[in-house]
Amino acid sequence: MSANQSPAGQQPTATYESAFLKACRREPVPHTPVWFMRQAGRSLPEYLKVREGIPMLESCERPELVAEITLQPVRRHHVDAAIYYSDIVVPLKAIGVDLDIKPGVGPVVQNPIRTRADLAQLRDLTPEDVWYVTEAIGLLTAELGEIPLIGFAGAPFTLASYLVEGGPSKNHEHTKALMYSDPQLWADLLDRLAEITSAFLKVQIEAGASAVQLFDSWVGALAPADYRRSVMPASAKVFDAVASYGVPRIHFGVGTGELLRLMGEAGADVVGVDWRVPLDEAARRVGPGKALQGNLDPAILFASTDAVEAKTREVLDAAAGLEGHVFNLGHGVMPSMDPDALSRLVEYVHTQTAR
């Protein structure tokens, strides 16, 4: 356990009273906290400068660079939380899976997993495999002080979809074919990925992360019955594995309006909502006892300031009756977004919700 965490396994004491962690715990907040998925990245000129000539996965393995990139949006936008700069395939690369992130394409896996023998690619993840994560988070928590750091990992289904398809996929045909035709192999694959993901999140929490988010980017491709039967057990295993640390656990996926209640039932304390479902309706679907995160349509940021503020007001109004609300976009920051628009959005939410 990190030195800045209490013996009871609660969040690091320096960040415990932050607006972000209060909202995650569904406690009264001084203002609605804001952070953005992909806030550290290609929308920032300072990011492009420090990343110039450095491949994506290599950049994730340089602690000083990771710390700098993670801090950039905090300095510029004055967001209420930092999100650790990494990629969901980092733990897979760390255990020796032959993959790379191709510019303009995404993660590409050299030897896709299609048979039981292919599972041999997935050995256990140890803290030594990702030593750079521990080192980078140490640098970050020292610099962030009272600002929480969110650790993250890819959820078992989304990692499986990359491993089975061999790269990004619109229809996930190989993934679904494996899930339906060999349910035991599928269950074993997701269980192994749940172990790897759990280990990766534990490293981040023990190094000082104040919260964790499980990204299930592609799970919206599934019907609720398939999610409950074939995916939810593995996600629940991840959430259970980190429950004893006492840090908020956030669950997010895209196009998951029909899965919101199940995603909460998997063990999340905070359920992320994309822009397709209003937050008041999302709260009805999720049920009581969970905070919500979201959910401004990212594309709105390309509109006029007046239009952005009007749509933001709609999100805040829909969130007015929630037990806890963390403001975010309904998906990640786009590379071509104006950083100043994001800064104005943070200031607007803070001003409008100040108590």
Tab-separated table of C-alpha atoms in Angstrom:
chain	number	residue	atom	x	y	z
A	1	MET	CA	0.000	0.000	0.000
A	2	SER	CA	1.257	3.487	-0.838
A	3	ALA	CA	2.519	5.682	1.951
A	4	ASN	CA	-0.107	8.291	1.184
A	5	GLN	CA	-2.992	5.879	1.747
A	6	SER	CA	-4.599	5.341	5.111
A	7	PRO	CA	-4.271	1.955	6.866
A	8	ALA	CA	-7.992	1.374	6.429
A	9	GLY	CA	-7.500	1.191	2.665
A	10	GLN	CA	-9.264	4.456	1.962
A	11	GLN	CA	-8.286	6.939	-0.727
A	12	PRO	CA	-5.046	8.866	-0.274
A	13	THR	CA	-5.709	11.343	2.527
A	14	ALA	CA	-4.472	14.367	0.567
A	15	THR	CA	-7.194	13.830	-2.038
A	16	TYR	CA	-9.962	12.381	0.119
A	17	GLU	CA	-11.878	15.665	0.488
A	18	SER	CA	-11.571	16.608	-3.191
A	19	ALA	CA	-14.747	17.457	-5.093
A	20	PHE	CA	-14.138	14.530	-7.451
A	21	LEU	CA	-13.897	11.874	-4.744
A	22	LYS	CA	-16.794	13.406	-2.806
A	23	ALA	CA	-18.982	13.152	-5.916
A	24	CYS	CA	-17.893	9.544	-6.451
A	25	ARG	CA	-18.928	8.816	-2.859
A	26	ARG	CA	-22.252	10.613	-3.439
A	27	GLU	CA	-21.447	13.267	-0.844
A	28	PRO	CA	-22.175	17.029	-1.060
A	29	VAL	CA	-19.647	18.875	-3.230
A	30	PRO	CA	-18.514	22.533	-3.468
A	31	HIS	CA	-19.043	22.334	-7.232
A	32	THR	CA	-19.626	19.617	-9.810
A	33	PRO	CA	-16.201	18.120	-10.546
A	34	VAL	CA	-14.997	17.883	-14.134
A	35	TRP	CA	-12.502	15.741	-15.968
A	36	PHE	CA	-12.380	14.493	-19.549
A	37	MET	CA	-11.621	11.102	-20.981
A	38	ARG	CA	-8.558	11.471	-23.254
A	39	GLN	CA	-7.885	14.886	-21.730
A	40	ALA	CA	-4.168	14.069	-21.930
A	41	GLY	CA	-3.386	13.715	-25.591
A	42	ARG	CA	-3.533	14.905	-29.129
A	43	SER	CA	-5.784	17.931	-28.594
A	44	LEU	CA	-2.926	19.662	-26.755
A	45	PRO	CA	-0.016	21.238	-28.667
A	46	GLU	CA	2.254	20.683	-25.670
A	47	TYR	CA	1.473	16.958	-25.904
A	48	LEU	CA	2.341	16.818	-29.594
A	49	LYS	CA	5.620	18.578	-28.823
A	50	VAL	CA	6.800	16.165	-26.106
A	51	ARG	CA	5.573	13.075	-27.996
A	52	GLU	CA	7.226	14.032	-31.282
A	53	GLY	CA	9.067	11.048	-32.737
A	54	ILE	CA	8.191	8.741	-29.830
A	55	PRO	CA	5.945	5.716	-30.571
A	56	MET	CA	2.791	5.490	-28.451
A	57	LEU	CA	3.666	2.381	-26.458
A	58	GLU	CA	7.207	3.607	-25.846
A	59	SER	CA	5.811	6.869	-24.470
A	60	CYS	CA	3.787	4.864	-21.945
A	61	GLU	CA	6.974	3.264	-20.612
A	62	ARG	CA	8.837	6.504	-19.825
A	63	PRO	CA	7.859	7.611	-16.287
A	64	GLU	CA	8.928	11.241	-16.615
A	65	LEU	CA	7.135	11.584	-19.941
A	66	VAL	CA	4.001	9.883	-18.587
A	67	ALA	CA	3.978	12.280	-15.641
A	68	GLU	CA	4.401	15.337	-17.857
A	69	ILE	CA	1.633	14.301	-20.262
A	70	THR	CA	-0.738	13.432	-17.411
A	71	LEU	CA	-0.173	16.844	-15.814
A	72	GLN	CA	-0.601	18.914	-18.987
A	73	PRO	CA	-4.426	19.062	-18.996
A	74	VAL	CA	-4.501	19.687	-15.243
A	75	ARG	CA	-2.344	22.761	-15.704
A	76	ARG	CA	-4.196	24.001	-18.768
A	77	HIS	CA	-7.852	23.176	-18.035
A	78	HIS	CA	-7.930	23.176	-14.194
A	79	VAL	CA	-9.844	19.894	-14.209
A	80	ASP	CA	-10.701	18.257	-10.880
A	81	ALA	CA	-8.837	15.010	-11.550
A	82	ALA	CA	-5.943	13.717	-13.617
A	83	ILE	CA	-6.232	10.547	-15.665
A	84	TYR	CA	-3.107	8.407	-15.891
A	85	TYR	CA	-1.597	8.559	-19.380
A	86	SER	CA	-1.412	5.067	-20.807
A	87	ASP	CA	-3.244	2.750	-23.189
A	88	ILE	CA	-5.522	-0.190	-22.525
A	89	VAL	CA	-3.118	-2.592	-24.289
A	90	VAL	CA	-0.126	-1.660	-22.092
A	91	PRO	CA	-0.563	-4.648	-19.723
A	92	LEU	CA	-0.852	-6.994	-22.705
A	93	LYS	CA	2.352	-5.630	-24.194
A	94	ALA	CA	4.001	-5.921	-20.772
A	95	ILE	CA	3.364	-9.676	-20.592
A	96	GLY	CA	4.785	-10.245	-24.047
A	97	VAL	CA	1.795	-10.162	-26.400
A	98	ASP	CA	3.103	-9.234	-29.854
A	99	LEU	CA	1.166	-6.058	-30.622
A	100	ASP	CA	1.663	-2.486	-31.670
A	101	ILE	CA	-0.432	0.662	-31.946
A	102	LYS	CA	-0.528	1.673	-35.599
A	103	PRO	CA	-1.140	5.404	-36.191
A	104	GLY	CA	-4.584	5.963	-37.642
A	105	VAL	CA	-5.575	2.335	-36.980
A	106	GLY	CA	-5.170	1.467	-33.293
A	107	PRO	CA	-3.885	-1.674	-31.546
A	108	VAL	CA	-2.916	-4.455	-33.953
A	109	VAL	CA	-2.205	-7.955	-32.590
A	110	GLN	CA	0.252	-10.105	-34.532
A	111	ASN	CA	-1.177	-13.484	-33.463
A	112	PRO	CA	-4.913	-13.246	-32.704
A	113	ILE	CA	-6.400	-15.572	-30.105
A	114	ARG	CA	-8.739	-18.036	-31.807
A	115	THR	CA	-7.925	-21.400	-30.137
A	116	ARG	CA	-7.214	-22.725	-26.653
A	117	ALA	CA	-3.518	-23.021	-27.492
A	118	ASP	CA	-3.461	-19.276	-28.182
A	119	LEU	CA	-4.238	-18.591	-24.505
A	120	ALA	CA	-0.589	-19.337	-23.764
A	121	GLN	CA	0.154	-15.753	-24.825
A	122	LEU	CA	-1.517	-14.521	-21.642
A	123	ARG	CA	0.700	-15.114	-18.615
A	124	ASP	CA	0.181	-13.423	-15.246
A	125	LEU	CA	1.113	-9.743	-14.914
A	126	THR	CA	3.551	-8.838	-12.132
A	127	PRO	CA	4.360	-5.372	-10.731
A	128	GLU	CA	7.863	-5.767	-12.182
A	129	ASP	CA	6.356	-6.024	-15.671
A	130	VAL	CA	5.028	-2.473	-15.315
A	131	TRP	CA	7.652	-0.920	-13.029
A	132	TYR	CA	7.335	2.308	-14.999
A	133	VAL	CA	3.708	2.660	-13.881
A	134	THR	CA	4.689	2.602	-10.221
A	135	GLU	CA	7.471	5.092	-10.842
A	136	ALA	CA	5.292	7.450	-12.897
A	137	ILE	CA	2.477	7.459	-10.344
A	138	GLY	CA	4.986	8.247	-7.613
A	139	LEU	CA	6.093	11.293	-9.590
A	140	LEU	CA	2.492	12.290	-10.244
A	141	THR	CA	1.090	12.043	-6.747
A	142	ALA	CA	3.980	14.142	-5.446
A	143	GLU	CA	3.156	16.822	-8.010
A	144	LEU	CA	-0.650	16.637	-7.903
A	145	GLY	CA	-1.015	17.032	-4.156
A	146	GLU	CA	-4.743	17.323	-3.426
A	147	ILE	CA	-5.794	16.609	-7.019
A	148	PRO	CA	-6.844	12.950	-7.436
A	149	LEU	CA	-5.238	10.679	-9.995
A	150	ILE	CA	-7.491	8.220	-11.806
A	151	GLY	CA	-5.926	4.926	-12.797
A	152	PHE	CA	-7.495	2.880	-15.557
A	153	ALA	CA	-7.542	-0.352	-17.491
A	154	GLY	CA	-9.367	-1.908	-20.381
A	155	ALA	CA	-12.197	-4.245	-19.412
A	156	PRO	CA	-11.898	-7.953	-20.249
A	157	PHE	CA	-14.422	-7.841	-23.116
A	158	THR	CA	-12.758	-4.936	-24.899
A	159	LEU	CA	-9.291	-6.437	-24.471
A	160	ALA	CA	-10.645	-9.757	-25.738
A	161	SER	CA	-12.146	-8.088	-28.784
A	162	TYR	CA	-8.750	-6.686	-29.781
A	163	LEU	CA	-7.027	-10.005	-29.116
A	164	VAL	CA	-9.560	-12.091	-31.023
A	165	GLU	CA	-10.117	-9.726	-33.938
A	166	GLY	CA	-6.440	-8.857	-34.233
A	167	GLY	CA	-7.264	-5.152	-34.152
A	168	PRO	CA	-10.178	-2.714	-34.105
A	169	SER	CA	-13.471	-4.031	-35.477
A	170	LYS	CA	-16.841	-2.533	-36.341
A	171	ASN	CA	-18.850	-5.740	-36.131
A	172	HIS	CA	-16.770	-7.930	-33.776
A	173	GLU	CA	-17.610	-10.961	-35.873
A	174	HIS	CA	-14.680	-13.132	-34.727
A	175	THR	CA	-15.264	-12.122	-31.111
A	176	LYS	CA	-18.942	-13.010	-31.162
A	177	ALA	CA	-18.296	-16.193	-33.100
A	178	LEU	CA	-15.908	-17.373	-30.391
A	179	MET	CA	-18.244	-16.277	-27.602
A	180	TYR	CA	-21.203	-18.176	-29.066
A	181	SER	CA	-19.469	-21.256	-30.501
A	182	ASP	CA	-16.998	-22.027	-27.699
A	183	PRO	CA	-18.395	-20.510	-24.500
A	184	GLN	CA	-15.890	-22.351	-22.295
A	185	LEU	CA	-12.868	-21.028	-24.184
A	186	TRP	CA	-14.462	-17.580	-24.151
A	187	ALA	CA	-15.020	-17.761	-20.389
A	188	ASP	CA	-11.438	-18.887	-19.834
A	189	LEU	CA	-10.125	-16.058	-22.023
A	190	LEU	CA	-12.100	-13.406	-20.144
A	191	ASP	CA	-11.184	-14.888	-16.786
A	192	ARG	CA	-7.498	-14.702	-17.631
A	193	LEU	CA	-7.903	-11.128	-18.841
A	194	ALA	CA	-9.742	-10.297	-15.613
A	195	GLU	CA	-6.705	-11.534	-13.663
A	196	ILE	CA	-4.330	-9.411	-15.753
A	197	THR	CA	-6.572	-6.343	-15.517
A	198	SER	CA	-6.981	-6.745	-11.762
A	199	ALA	CA	-3.217	-6.948	-11.304
A	200	PHE	CA	-2.713	-3.834	-13.445
A	201	LEU	CA	-5.256	-1.832	-11.434
A	202	LYS	CA	-3.745	-3.010	-8.140
A	203	VAL	CA	-0.342	-1.705	-9.213
A	204	GLN	CA	-1.870	1.699	-9.925
A	205	ILE	CA	-3.824	1.878	-6.667
A	206	GLU	CA	-0.905	0.724	-4.547
A	207	ALA	CA	1.278	3.370	-6.208
A	208	GLY	CA	-1.209	6.086	-5.225
A	209	ALA	CA	-4.135	6.285	-7.671
A	210	SER	CA	-7.226	7.702	-5.924
A	211	ALA	CA	-9.820	6.051	-8.196
A	212	VAL	CA	-9.886	3.635	-11.122
A	213	GLN	CA	-11.907	3.471	-14.302
A	214	LEU	CA	-12.609	0.304	-16.242
A	215	PHE	CA	-13.056	1.132	-19.937
A	216	ASP	CA	-15.291	-1.309	-21.799
A	217	SER	CA	-15.188	0.645	-25.026
A	218	TRP	CA	-16.803	-1.957	-27.295
A	219	VAL	CA	-19.241	-3.703	-24.954
A	220	GLY	CA	-22.135	-1.702	-26.375
A	221	ALA	CA	-22.031	-4.171	-29.265
A	222	LEU	CA	-23.709	-6.764	-27.020
A	223	ALA	CA	-27.320	-7.404	-26.059
A	224	PRO	CA	-28.065	-7.368	-22.306
A	225	ALA	CA	-28.548	-11.143	-22.080
A	226	ASP	CA	-25.177	-11.781	-23.710
A	227	TYR	CA	-23.518	-9.231	-21.442
A	228	ARG	CA	-24.985	-10.779	-18.310
A	229	ARG	CA	-24.030	-14.322	-19.304
A	230	SER	CA	-20.720	-13.878	-21.109
A	231	VAL	CA	-19.097	-10.646	-19.908
A	232	MET	CA	-20.433	-9.501	-16.554
A	233	PRO	CA	-18.725	-12.265	-14.497
A	234	ALA	CA	-15.283	-11.175	-15.691
A	235	SER	CA	-15.959	-7.461	-15.104
A	236	ALA	CA	-17.331	-8.267	-11.658
A	237	LYS	CA	-14.158	-10.227	-10.893
A	238	VAL	CA	-12.072	-7.122	-11.636
A	239	PHE	CA	-14.206	-4.863	-9.462
A	240	ASP	CA	-14.184	-7.414	-6.646
A	241	ALA	CA	-10.404	-7.717	-6.830
A	242	VAL	CA	-9.897	-4.022	-6.020
A	243	ALA	CA	-12.871	-3.529	-3.689
A	244	SER	CA	-10.791	-3.804	-0.516
A	245	TYR	CA	-8.738	-0.730	-1.413
A	246	GLY	CA	-11.742	1.534	-0.874
A	247	VAL	CA	-11.144	3.656	-3.973
A	248	PRO	CA	-14.084	4.574	-6.227
A	249	ARG	CA	-14.517	2.240	-9.190
A	250	ILE	CA	-15.879	3.757	-12.402
A	251	HIS	CA	-17.293	1.734	-15.287
A	252	PHE	CA	-17.667	3.220	-18.765
A	253	GLY	CA	-18.612	1.965	-22.202
A	254	VAL	CA	-19.873	3.483	-25.440
A	255	GLY	CA	-23.392	2.780	-26.689
A	256	THR	CA	-24.282	1.047	-23.437
A	257	GLY	CA	-27.690	2.604	-22.786
A	258	GLU	CA	-29.301	-0.854	-22.576
A	259	LEU	CA	-26.532	-2.158	-20.285
A	260	LEU	CA	-26.373	0.612	-17.679
A	261	ARG	CA	-28.041	-1.279	-14.845
A	262	LEU	CA	-25.938	-4.388	-15.464
A	263	MET	CA	-22.721	-2.368	-15.624
A	264	GLY	CA	-23.563	-0.939	-12.217
A	265	GLU	CA	-24.423	-4.383	-10.888
A	266	ALA	CA	-21.005	-5.614	-12.009
A	267	GLY	CA	-19.574	-3.658	-9.097
A	268	ALA	CA	-19.032	-0.054	-10.163
A	269	ASP	CA	-19.474	2.797	-7.683
A	270	VAL	CA	-19.797	5.262	-10.570
A	271	VAL	CA	-21.413	4.434	-13.914
A	272	GLY	CA	-20.237	6.386	-16.938
A	273	VAL	CA	-22.926	7.401	-19.427
A	274	ASP	CA	-22.404	8.376	-23.052
A	275	TRP	CA	-24.370	11.213	-24.672
A	276	ARG	CA	-27.194	9.052	-26.024
A	277	VAL	CA	-29.111	8.745	-22.719
A	278	PRO	CA	-30.017	11.791	-20.580
A	279	LEU	CA	-28.581	11.539	-17.078
A	280	ASP	CA	-31.954	11.562	-15.335
A	281	GLU	CA	-33.054	8.613	-17.481
A	282	ALA	CA	-29.686	6.938	-16.936
A	283	ALA	CA	-30.202	7.257	-13.177
A	284	ARG	CA	-33.562	5.511	-13.507
A	285	ARG	CA	-31.978	2.674	-15.459
A	286	VAL	CA	-28.960	2.283	-13.154
A	287	GLY	CA	-31.006	2.450	-9.954
A	288	PRO	CA	-30.092	3.931	-6.562
A	289	GLY	CA	-26.759	3.738	-4.816
A	290	LYS	CA	-24.522	4.757	-7.732
A	291	ALA	CA	-23.014	8.052	-8.835
A	292	LEU	CA	-23.094	8.877	-12.550
A	293	GLN	CA	-20.418	10.319	-14.817
A	294	GLY	CA	-21.018	12.220	-18.062
A	295	ASN	CA	-22.331	13.077	-20.506
A	296	LEU	CA	-21.939	16.010	-22.924
A	297	ASP	CA	-21.721	14.989	-26.580
A	298	PRO	CA	-18.059	15.617	-27.516
A	299	ALA	CA	-19.079	16.980	-30.916
A	300	ILE	CA	-20.798	19.925	-29.201
A	301	LEU	CA	-17.341	21.345	-28.453
A	302	PHE	CA	-17.033	22.274	-32.128
A	303	ALA	CA	-20.097	24.543	-31.895
A	304	SER	CA	-20.261	28.138	-30.666
A	305	THR	CA	-19.622	28.946	-27.025
A	306	ASP	CA	-23.299	29.811	-26.570
A	307	ALA	CA	-24.330	26.438	-27.990
A	308	VAL	CA	-21.829	24.610	-25.777
A	309	GLU	CA	-23.128	26.383	-22.693
A	310	ALA	CA	-26.762	25.672	-23.617
A	311	LYS	CA	-26.113	21.946	-24.052
A	312	THR	CA	-24.000	21.865	-20.897
A	313	ARG	CA	-26.879	23.466	-19.008
A	314	GLU	CA	-29.125	20.639	-20.236
A	315	VAL	CA	-26.683	18.055	-18.839
A	316	LEU	CA	-26.439	19.874	-15.511
A	317	ASP	CA	-30.230	20.187	-15.271
A	318	ALA	CA	-30.654	16.469	-15.992
A	319	ALA	CA	-28.093	15.752	-13.269
A	320	ALA	CA	-29.721	18.016	-10.689
A	321	GLY	CA	-31.422	15.175	-8.818
A	322	LEU	CA	-28.551	12.686	-8.901
A	323	GLU	CA	-26.970	11.258	-5.765
A	324	GLY	CA	-23.544	12.073	-7.202
A	325	HIS	CA	-22.413	13.542	-10.520
A	326	VAL	CA	-19.004	13.818	-12.151
A	327	PHE	CA	-19.174	15.959	-15.294
A	328	ASN	CA	-17.464	14.468	-18.326
A	329	LEU	CA	-17.960	14.106	-22.039
A	330	GLY	CA	-19.980	11.172	-23.303
A	331	HIS	CA	-16.791	9.850	-24.897
A	332	GLY	CA	-13.200	11.016	-25.220
A	333	VAL	CA	-11.707	14.339	-26.262
A	334	MET	CA	-11.180	14.435	-30.034
A	335	PRO	CA	-7.730	15.283	-31.430
A	336	SER	CA	-9.009	18.284	-33.403
A	337	MET	CA	-10.800	19.951	-30.478
A	338	ASP	CA	-9.836	23.483	-29.481
A	339	PRO	CA	-8.184	23.200	-26.045
A	340	ASP	CA	-9.558	26.612	-25.107
A	341	ALA	CA	-13.100	25.286	-25.573
A	342	LEU	CA	-12.376	22.606	-22.989
A	343	SER	CA	-10.957	25.165	-20.562
A	344	ARG	CA	-14.047	27.342	-20.983
A	345	LEU	CA	-16.256	24.309	-20.383
A	346	VAL	CA	-14.523	23.493	-17.086
A	347	GLU	CA	-14.891	27.093	-15.922
A	348	TYR	CA	-18.565	27.174	-16.947
A	349	VAL	CA	-19.433	23.978	-15.043
A	350	HIS	CA	-17.557	25.150	-11.961
A	351	THR	CA	-19.244	28.562	-12.037
A	352	GLN	CA	-22.736	27.235	-12.686
A	353	THR	CA	-22.585	24.612	-9.941
A	354	ALA	CA	-20.705	26.514	-7.209
A	355	ARG	CA	-22.449	26.052	-3.880
